Amino acid sequence: MNNKLYDMIFKRKSFHLFRNIGNENISDEEIKDIENEFNNFKPLVQDIKVKMKIVKDFTTCKRGQEYCILLYSEKKDNYLQNIGYIGEQLDLYLVSKNIGTLWFGIGKVEEELDGLDFVIMIAIAKVDSEDKFRKDMYKSKRKELSEIWNGDFYLDIANIVRFTPSACNTQPWIVDSSKNELKVYRYKK
């Protein structure tokens, strides 16, 4: 990941409602840049076809956003992890452009896109000031490191893992660290 996207981890926050964000709008040029940049993001799985579509009033999302980005994928092994990985790069890119985001997992659309299935949408809107993004991510409510991290290796990234986005901030993962690898497990209660 490039350093600019990495730096956005510390700025990013989820805009559950797009209120008091100013009167700026996402320009047509910015929309084209988003579409072009999407093709440059690195997938986890090379042979899974993915696409995105940016729409204005086509979805069930009513959070005050300007647009919704619809993410589509071919259904293959690990397709959800793959589109999530690409989508998070997109999210961080948008934050670098002062565009606020909301992953809207309950959103619905009726159509496929070029034979690919709809997976998830990200609501977006231009934000007029960097001050409206996260100033100190360590003040966010997250699980303690001891609840999600096992082992004494790679502790320099362990706290960053605590702030990885998850649905409703549930943080449904456990990381086992060893000298040569990290194993990440998803768990359900």
PDB file of C-alpha atoms in Angstrom:
ATOM      1  CA  MET A   1       0.000   0.000   0.000  1.00  0.00           C
ATOM      2  CA  ASN A   2       1.319   3.431  -0.769  1.00  0.00           C
ATOM      3  CA  ASN A   3       2.185   5.785   2.088  1.00  0.00           C
ATOM      4  CA  LYS A   4      -0.572   8.250   1.266  1.00  0.00           C
ATOM      5  CA  LEU A   5      -3.241   5.569   1.724  1.00  0.00           C
ATOM      6  CA  TYR A   6      -1.556   4.325   4.886  1.00  0.00           C
ATOM      7  CA  ASP A   7      -1.658   7.835   6.367  1.00  0.00           C
ATOM      8  CA  MET A   8      -5.418   7.972   5.723  1.00  0.00           C
ATOM      9  CA  ILE A   9      -5.958   5.147   8.235  1.00  0.00           C
ATOM     10  CA  PHE A  10      -5.421   7.744  10.956  1.00  0.00           C
ATOM     11  CA  LYS A  11      -7.782  10.306   9.382  1.00  0.00           C
ATOM     12  CA  ARG A  12     -10.606   8.025   8.226  1.00  0.00           C
ATOM     13  CA  LYS A  13     -13.915   7.876  10.023  1.00  0.00           C
ATOM     14  CA  SER A  14     -17.321   6.580   9.082  1.00  0.00           C
ATOM     15  CA  PHE A  15     -19.933   9.254   8.430  1.00  0.00           C
ATOM     16  CA  HIS A  16     -23.093   7.533   9.642  1.00  0.00           C
ATOM     17  CA  LEU A  17     -25.045  10.582   8.476  1.00  0.00           C
ATOM     18  CA  PHE A  18     -23.729  13.253   6.160  1.00  0.00           C
ATOM     19  CA  ARG A  19     -24.667  16.345   8.175  1.00  0.00           C
ATOM     20  CA  ASN A  20     -22.763  19.564   8.803  1.00  0.00           C
ATOM     21  CA  ILE A  21     -20.159  18.685   6.208  1.00  0.00           C
ATOM     22  CA  GLY A  22     -20.405  21.952   4.255  1.00  0.00           C
ATOM     23  CA  ASN A  23     -21.769  22.813   0.854  1.00  0.00           C
ATOM     24  CA  GLU A  24     -19.034  21.465  -1.394  1.00  0.00           C
ATOM     25  CA  ASN A  25     -19.855  18.851  -4.010  1.00  0.00           C
ATOM     26  CA  ILE A  26     -17.882  16.076  -5.620  1.00  0.00           C
ATOM     27  CA  SER A  27     -16.921  17.355  -9.071  1.00  0.00           C
ATOM     28  CA  ASP A  28     -17.326  15.470 -12.344  1.00  0.00           C
ATOM     29  CA  GLU A  29     -13.526  15.390 -12.551  1.00  0.00           C
ATOM     30  CA  GLU A  30     -13.326  13.773  -9.105  1.00  0.00           C
ATOM     31  CA  ILE A  31     -15.871  11.138 -10.190  1.00  0.00           C
ATOM     32  CA  LYS A  32     -13.691  10.315 -13.215  1.00  0.00           C
ATOM     33  CA  ASP A  33     -10.599  10.171 -10.983  1.00  0.00           C
ATOM     34  CA  ILE A  34     -12.375   7.737  -8.621  1.00  0.00           C
ATOM     35  CA  GLU A  35     -13.371   5.513 -11.541  1.00  0.00           C
ATOM     36  CA  ASN A  36      -9.821   5.551 -12.925  1.00  0.00           C
ATOM     37  CA  GLU A  37      -8.167   4.959  -9.547  1.00  0.00           C
ATOM     38  CA  PHE A  38     -10.419   1.956  -8.838  1.00  0.00           C
ATOM     39  CA  ASN A  39      -8.681   0.090 -11.661  1.00  0.00           C
ATOM     40  CA  ASN A  40      -5.284   0.639  -9.980  1.00  0.00           C
ATOM     41  CA  PHE A  41      -6.128  -0.940  -6.629  1.00  0.00           C
ATOM     42  CA  LYS A  42      -4.433  -4.232  -5.870  1.00  0.00           C
ATOM     43  CA  PRO A  43      -6.743  -7.244  -5.447  1.00  0.00           C
ATOM     44  CA  LEU A  44      -6.116 -10.104  -3.041  1.00  0.00           C
ATOM     45  CA  VAL A  45      -7.111 -12.590  -5.745  1.00  0.00           C
ATOM     46  CA  GLN A  46      -6.056 -11.723  -9.286  1.00  0.00           C
ATOM     47  CA  ASP A  47      -8.591 -13.785 -11.227  1.00  0.00           C
ATOM     48  CA  ILE A  48     -11.808 -12.483  -9.626  1.00  0.00           C
ATOM     49  CA  LYS A  49     -13.593  -9.979 -11.833  1.00  0.00           C
ATOM     50  CA  VAL A  50     -14.796  -6.846  -9.998  1.00  0.00           C
ATOM     51  CA  LYS A  51     -16.448  -3.618 -11.052  1.00  0.00           C
ATOM     52  CA  MET A  52     -17.886  -0.524  -9.496  1.00  0.00           C
ATOM     53  CA  LYS A  53     -20.607   1.887 -10.468  1.00  0.00           C
ATOM     54  CA  ILE A  54     -21.146   5.380  -9.077  1.00  0.00           C
ATOM     55  CA  VAL A  55     -24.806   6.401  -8.863  1.00  0.00           C
ATOM     56  CA  LYS A  56     -26.733   9.350  -7.495  1.00  0.00           C
ATOM     57  CA  ASP A  57     -30.311   8.293  -6.665  1.00  0.00           C
ATOM     58  CA  PHE A  58     -30.443   4.609  -7.456  1.00  0.00           C
ATOM     59  CA  THR A  59     -30.229   2.971  -4.028  1.00  0.00           C
ATOM     60  CA  THR A  60     -32.029   2.466  -0.721  1.00  0.00           C
ATOM     61  CA  CYS A  61     -29.360   4.495   1.129  1.00  0.00           C
ATOM     62  CA  LYS A  62     -30.787   7.761   2.484  1.00  0.00           C
ATOM     63  CA  ARG A  63     -28.023   9.147   4.707  1.00  0.00           C
ATOM     64  CA  GLY A  64     -27.515  12.543   3.075  1.00  0.00           C
ATOM     65  CA  GLN A  65     -24.826  11.330   0.679  1.00  0.00           C
ATOM     66  CA  GLU A  66     -24.178  12.772  -2.766  1.00  0.00           C
ATOM     67  CA  TYR A  67     -23.436   9.442  -4.423  1.00  0.00           C
ATOM     68  CA  CYS A  68     -23.227   5.737  -3.731  1.00  0.00           C
ATOM     69  CA  ILE A  69     -20.455   3.552  -5.040  1.00  0.00           C
ATOM     70  CA  LEU A  70     -21.793   0.097  -5.842  1.00  0.00           C
ATOM     71  CA  LEU A  71     -19.238  -2.716  -5.697  1.00  0.00           C
ATOM     72  CA  TYR A  72     -19.789  -5.848  -7.778  1.00  0.00           C
ATOM     73  CA  SER A  73     -17.881  -9.112  -7.944  1.00  0.00           C
ATOM     74  CA  GLU A  74     -17.753 -12.452  -9.615  1.00  0.00           C
ATOM     75  CA  LYS A  75     -18.638 -15.131  -7.046  1.00  0.00           C
ATOM     76  CA  LYS A  76     -15.579 -17.290  -6.476  1.00  0.00           C
ATOM     77  CA  ASP A  77     -13.683 -18.502  -3.422  1.00  0.00           C
ATOM     78  CA  ASN A  78     -12.626 -15.510  -1.286  1.00  0.00           C
ATOM     79  CA  TYR A  79     -14.604 -13.000  -3.366  1.00  0.00           C
ATOM     80  CA  LEU A  80     -15.914 -11.177  -0.286  1.00  0.00           C
ATOM     81  CA  GLN A  81     -12.416 -10.726   1.157  1.00  0.00           C
ATOM     82  CA  ASN A  82     -11.204  -9.618  -2.248  1.00  0.00           C
ATOM     83  CA  ILE A  83     -13.857  -6.942  -2.825  1.00  0.00           C
ATOM     84  CA  GLY A  84     -13.496  -5.796   0.791  1.00  0.00           C
ATOM     85  CA  TYR A  85      -9.755  -5.375   0.331  1.00  0.00           C
ATOM     86  CA  ILE A  86     -10.240  -3.373  -2.862  1.00  0.00           C
ATOM     87  CA  GLY A  87     -13.067  -1.388  -1.274  1.00  0.00           C
ATOM     88  CA  GLU A  88     -10.920  -0.395   1.690  1.00  0.00           C
ATOM     89  CA  GLN A  89      -8.231   0.924  -0.648  1.00  0.00           C
ATOM     90  CA  LEU A  90     -10.993   2.909  -2.345  1.00  0.00           C
ATOM     91  CA  ASP A  91     -12.200   4.174   1.042  1.00  0.00           C
ATOM     92  CA  LEU A  92      -8.726   5.404   2.005  1.00  0.00           C
ATOM     93  CA  TYR A  93      -8.267   7.013  -1.413  1.00  0.00           C
ATOM     94  CA  LEU A  94     -11.574   8.889  -0.997  1.00  0.00           C
ATOM     95  CA  VAL A  95     -10.515  10.146   2.440  1.00  0.00           C
ATOM     96  CA  SER A  96      -7.308  11.494   0.858  1.00  0.00           C
ATOM     97  CA  LYS A  97      -9.580  13.653  -1.339  1.00  0.00           C
ATOM     98  CA  ASN A  98     -11.701  14.863   1.642  1.00  0.00           C
ATOM     99  CA  ILE A  99     -14.583  12.667   0.589  1.00  0.00           C
ATOM    100  CA  GLY A 100     -16.407  11.123   3.537  1.00  0.00           C
ATOM    101  CA  THR A 101     -17.541   7.505   3.374  1.00  0.00           C
ATOM    102  CA  LEU A 102     -20.079   5.141   4.873  1.00  0.00           C
ATOM    103  CA  TRP A 103     -20.057   1.421   4.124  1.00  0.00           C
ATOM    104  CA  PHE A 104     -23.777   0.740   3.785  1.00  0.00           C
ATOM    105  CA  GLY A 105     -24.110  -3.017   4.139  1.00  0.00           C
ATOM    106  CA  ILE A 106     -27.898  -3.113   4.195  1.00  0.00           C
ATOM    107  CA  GLY A 107     -28.211  -1.296   0.886  1.00  0.00           C
ATOM    108  CA  LYS A 108     -29.969  -3.028  -1.959  1.00  0.00           C
ATOM    109  CA  VAL A 109     -29.925  -2.773  -5.724  1.00  0.00           C
ATOM    110  CA  GLU A 110     -31.855  -4.909  -8.165  1.00  0.00           C
ATOM    111  CA  GLU A 111     -29.433  -5.381 -11.004  1.00  0.00           C
ATOM    112  CA  GLU A 112     -26.210  -7.150 -11.825  1.00  0.00           C
ATOM    113  CA  LEU A 113     -23.426  -5.321 -13.625  1.00  0.00           C
ATOM    114  CA  ASP A 114     -21.955  -7.113 -16.632  1.00  0.00           C
ATOM    115  CA  GLY A 115     -22.845 -10.470 -15.077  1.00  0.00           C
ATOM    116  CA  LEU A 116     -21.269  -9.623 -11.711  1.00  0.00           C
ATOM    117  CA  ASP A 117     -23.258  -9.751  -8.466  1.00  0.00           C
ATOM    118  CA  PHE A 118     -23.792  -6.711  -6.265  1.00  0.00           C
ATOM    119  CA  VAL A 119     -21.872  -7.046  -2.990  1.00  0.00           C
ATOM    120  CA  ILE A 120     -21.960  -3.756  -1.045  1.00  0.00           C
ATOM    121  CA  MET A 121     -22.249  -0.008  -1.394  1.00  0.00           C
ATOM    122  CA  ILE A 122     -20.258   2.884  -0.037  1.00  0.00           C
ATOM    123  CA  ALA A 123     -22.129   6.179   0.414  1.00  0.00           C
ATOM    124  CA  ILE A 124     -19.953   9.245  -0.217  1.00  0.00           C
ATOM    125  CA  ALA A 125     -20.073  13.036   0.088  1.00  0.00           C
ATOM    126  CA  LYS A 126     -17.550  15.859  -0.126  1.00  0.00           C
ATOM    127  CA  VAL A 127     -16.479  17.220   3.257  1.00  0.00           C
ATOM    128  CA  ASP A 128     -15.463  20.877   3.424  1.00  0.00           C
ATOM    129  CA  SER A 129     -12.815  20.570   6.133  1.00  0.00           C
ATOM    130  CA  GLU A 130     -10.259  18.013   7.290  1.00  0.00           C
ATOM    131  CA  ASP A 131     -11.323  18.925  10.847  1.00  0.00           C
ATOM    132  CA  LYS A 132     -14.498  16.881  10.323  1.00  0.00           C
ATOM    133  CA  PHE A 133     -12.511  13.700   9.894  1.00  0.00           C
ATOM    134  CA  ARG A 134     -10.933  11.811  12.772  1.00  0.00           C
ATOM    135  CA  LYS A 135      -8.397  13.844  14.702  1.00  0.00           C
ATOM    136  CA  ASP A 136      -7.211  11.141  17.109  1.00  0.00           C
ATOM    137  CA  MET A 137      -8.151   7.587  16.233  1.00  0.00           C
ATOM    138  CA  TYR A 138      -6.969   6.374  19.629  1.00  0.00           C
ATOM    139  CA  LYS A 139      -9.995   8.059  21.222  1.00  0.00           C
ATOM    140  CA  SER A 140     -12.309   5.773  19.247  1.00  0.00           C
ATOM    141  CA  LYS A 141     -14.074   2.973  21.052  1.00  0.00           C
ATOM    142  CA  ARG A 142     -12.363  -0.293  20.194  1.00  0.00           C
ATOM    143  CA  LYS A 143     -11.633  -3.589  21.877  1.00  0.00           C
ATOM    144  CA  GLU A 144      -8.505  -3.810  23.991  1.00  0.00           C
ATOM    145  CA  LEU A 145      -5.493  -5.231  22.210  1.00  0.00           C
ATOM    146  CA  SER A 146      -5.506  -8.272  24.514  1.00  0.00           C
ATOM    147  CA  GLU A 147      -8.966  -9.202  23.171  1.00  0.00           C
ATOM    148  CA  ILE A 148      -7.875  -9.403  19.527  1.00  0.00           C
ATOM    149  CA  TRP A 149      -4.106 -10.100  19.534  1.00  0.00           C
ATOM    150  CA  ASN A 150      -2.220 -13.198  20.640  1.00  0.00           C
ATOM    151  CA  GLY A 151       1.583 -13.310  20.663  1.00  0.00           C
ATOM    152  CA  ASP A 152       4.427 -10.831  21.008  1.00  0.00           C
ATOM    153  CA  PHE A 153       5.342 -10.363  17.366  1.00  0.00           C
ATOM    154  CA  TYR A 154       4.532  -7.424  15.059  1.00  0.00           C
ATOM    155  CA  LEU A 155       3.285  -5.326  17.957  1.00  0.00           C
ATOM    156  CA  ASP A 156       4.179  -2.215  15.946  1.00  0.00           C
ATOM    157  CA  ILE A 157       1.121  -2.875  13.762  1.00  0.00           C
ATOM    158  CA  ALA A 158      -1.103  -4.454  16.407  1.00  0.00           C
ATOM    159  CA  ASN A 159      -2.737  -1.207  17.494  1.00  0.00           C
ATOM    160  CA  ILE A 160      -3.466  -0.287  13.881  1.00  0.00           C
ATOM    161  CA  VAL A 161      -5.315  -3.605  13.500  1.00  0.00           C
ATOM    162  CA  ARG A 162      -7.607  -2.502  16.336  1.00  0.00           C
ATOM    163  CA  PHE A 163      -8.864   0.308  14.089  1.00  0.00           C
ATOM    164  CA  THR A 164      -9.532  -1.758  10.994  1.00  0.00           C
ATOM    165  CA  PRO A 165     -13.107  -1.032   9.871  1.00  0.00           C
ATOM    166  CA  SER A 166     -15.731  -3.651  10.647  1.00  0.00           C
ATOM    167  CA  ALA A 167     -19.510  -3.698  10.570  1.00  0.00           C
ATOM    168  CA  CYS A 168     -20.818  -1.732  13.565  1.00  0.00           C
ATOM    169  CA  ASN A 169     -17.236  -1.775  14.939  1.00  0.00           C
ATOM    170  CA  THR A 170     -17.717  -5.379  16.072  1.00  0.00           C
ATOM    171  CA  GLN A 171     -14.065  -6.265  15.362  1.00  0.00           C
ATOM    172  CA  PRO A 172     -14.844  -9.955  14.754  1.00  0.00           C
ATOM    173  CA  TRP A 173     -11.240 -11.121  14.513  1.00  0.00           C
ATOM    174  CA  ILE A 174      -8.406 -12.659  16.471  1.00  0.00           C
ATOM    175  CA  VAL A 175      -4.789 -12.371  15.329  1.00  0.00           C
ATOM    176  CA  ASP A 176      -2.187 -14.975  16.254  1.00  0.00           C
ATOM    177  CA  SER A 177       1.288 -13.543  15.736  1.00  0.00           C
ATOM    178  CA  SER A 178       4.425 -15.619  15.408  1.00  0.00           C
ATOM    179  CA  LYS A 179       7.931 -14.838  14.215  1.00  0.00           C
ATOM    180  CA  ASN A 180       7.169 -15.643  10.574  1.00  0.00           C
ATOM    181  CA  GLU A 181       3.471 -14.917  10.098  1.00  0.00           C
ATOM    182  CA  LEU A 182       0.204 -13.449  11.206  1.00  0.00           C
ATOM    183  CA  LYS A 183      -2.859 -15.667  11.223  1.00  0.00           C
ATOM    184  CA  VAL A 184      -6.144 -13.793  11.243  1.00  0.00           C
ATOM    185  CA  TYR A 185      -9.333 -15.604  12.243  1.00  0.00           C
ATOM    186  CA  ARG A 186     -12.903 -14.386  12.123  1.00  0.00           C
ATOM    187  CA  TYR A 187     -15.043 -15.502  14.989  1.00  0.00           C
ATOM    188  CA  LYS A 188     -18.751 -15.474  15.748  1.00  0.00           C
ATOM    189  CA  LYS A 189     -20.309 -15.550  19.194  1.00  0.00           C
TER     190      LYS A 189
END
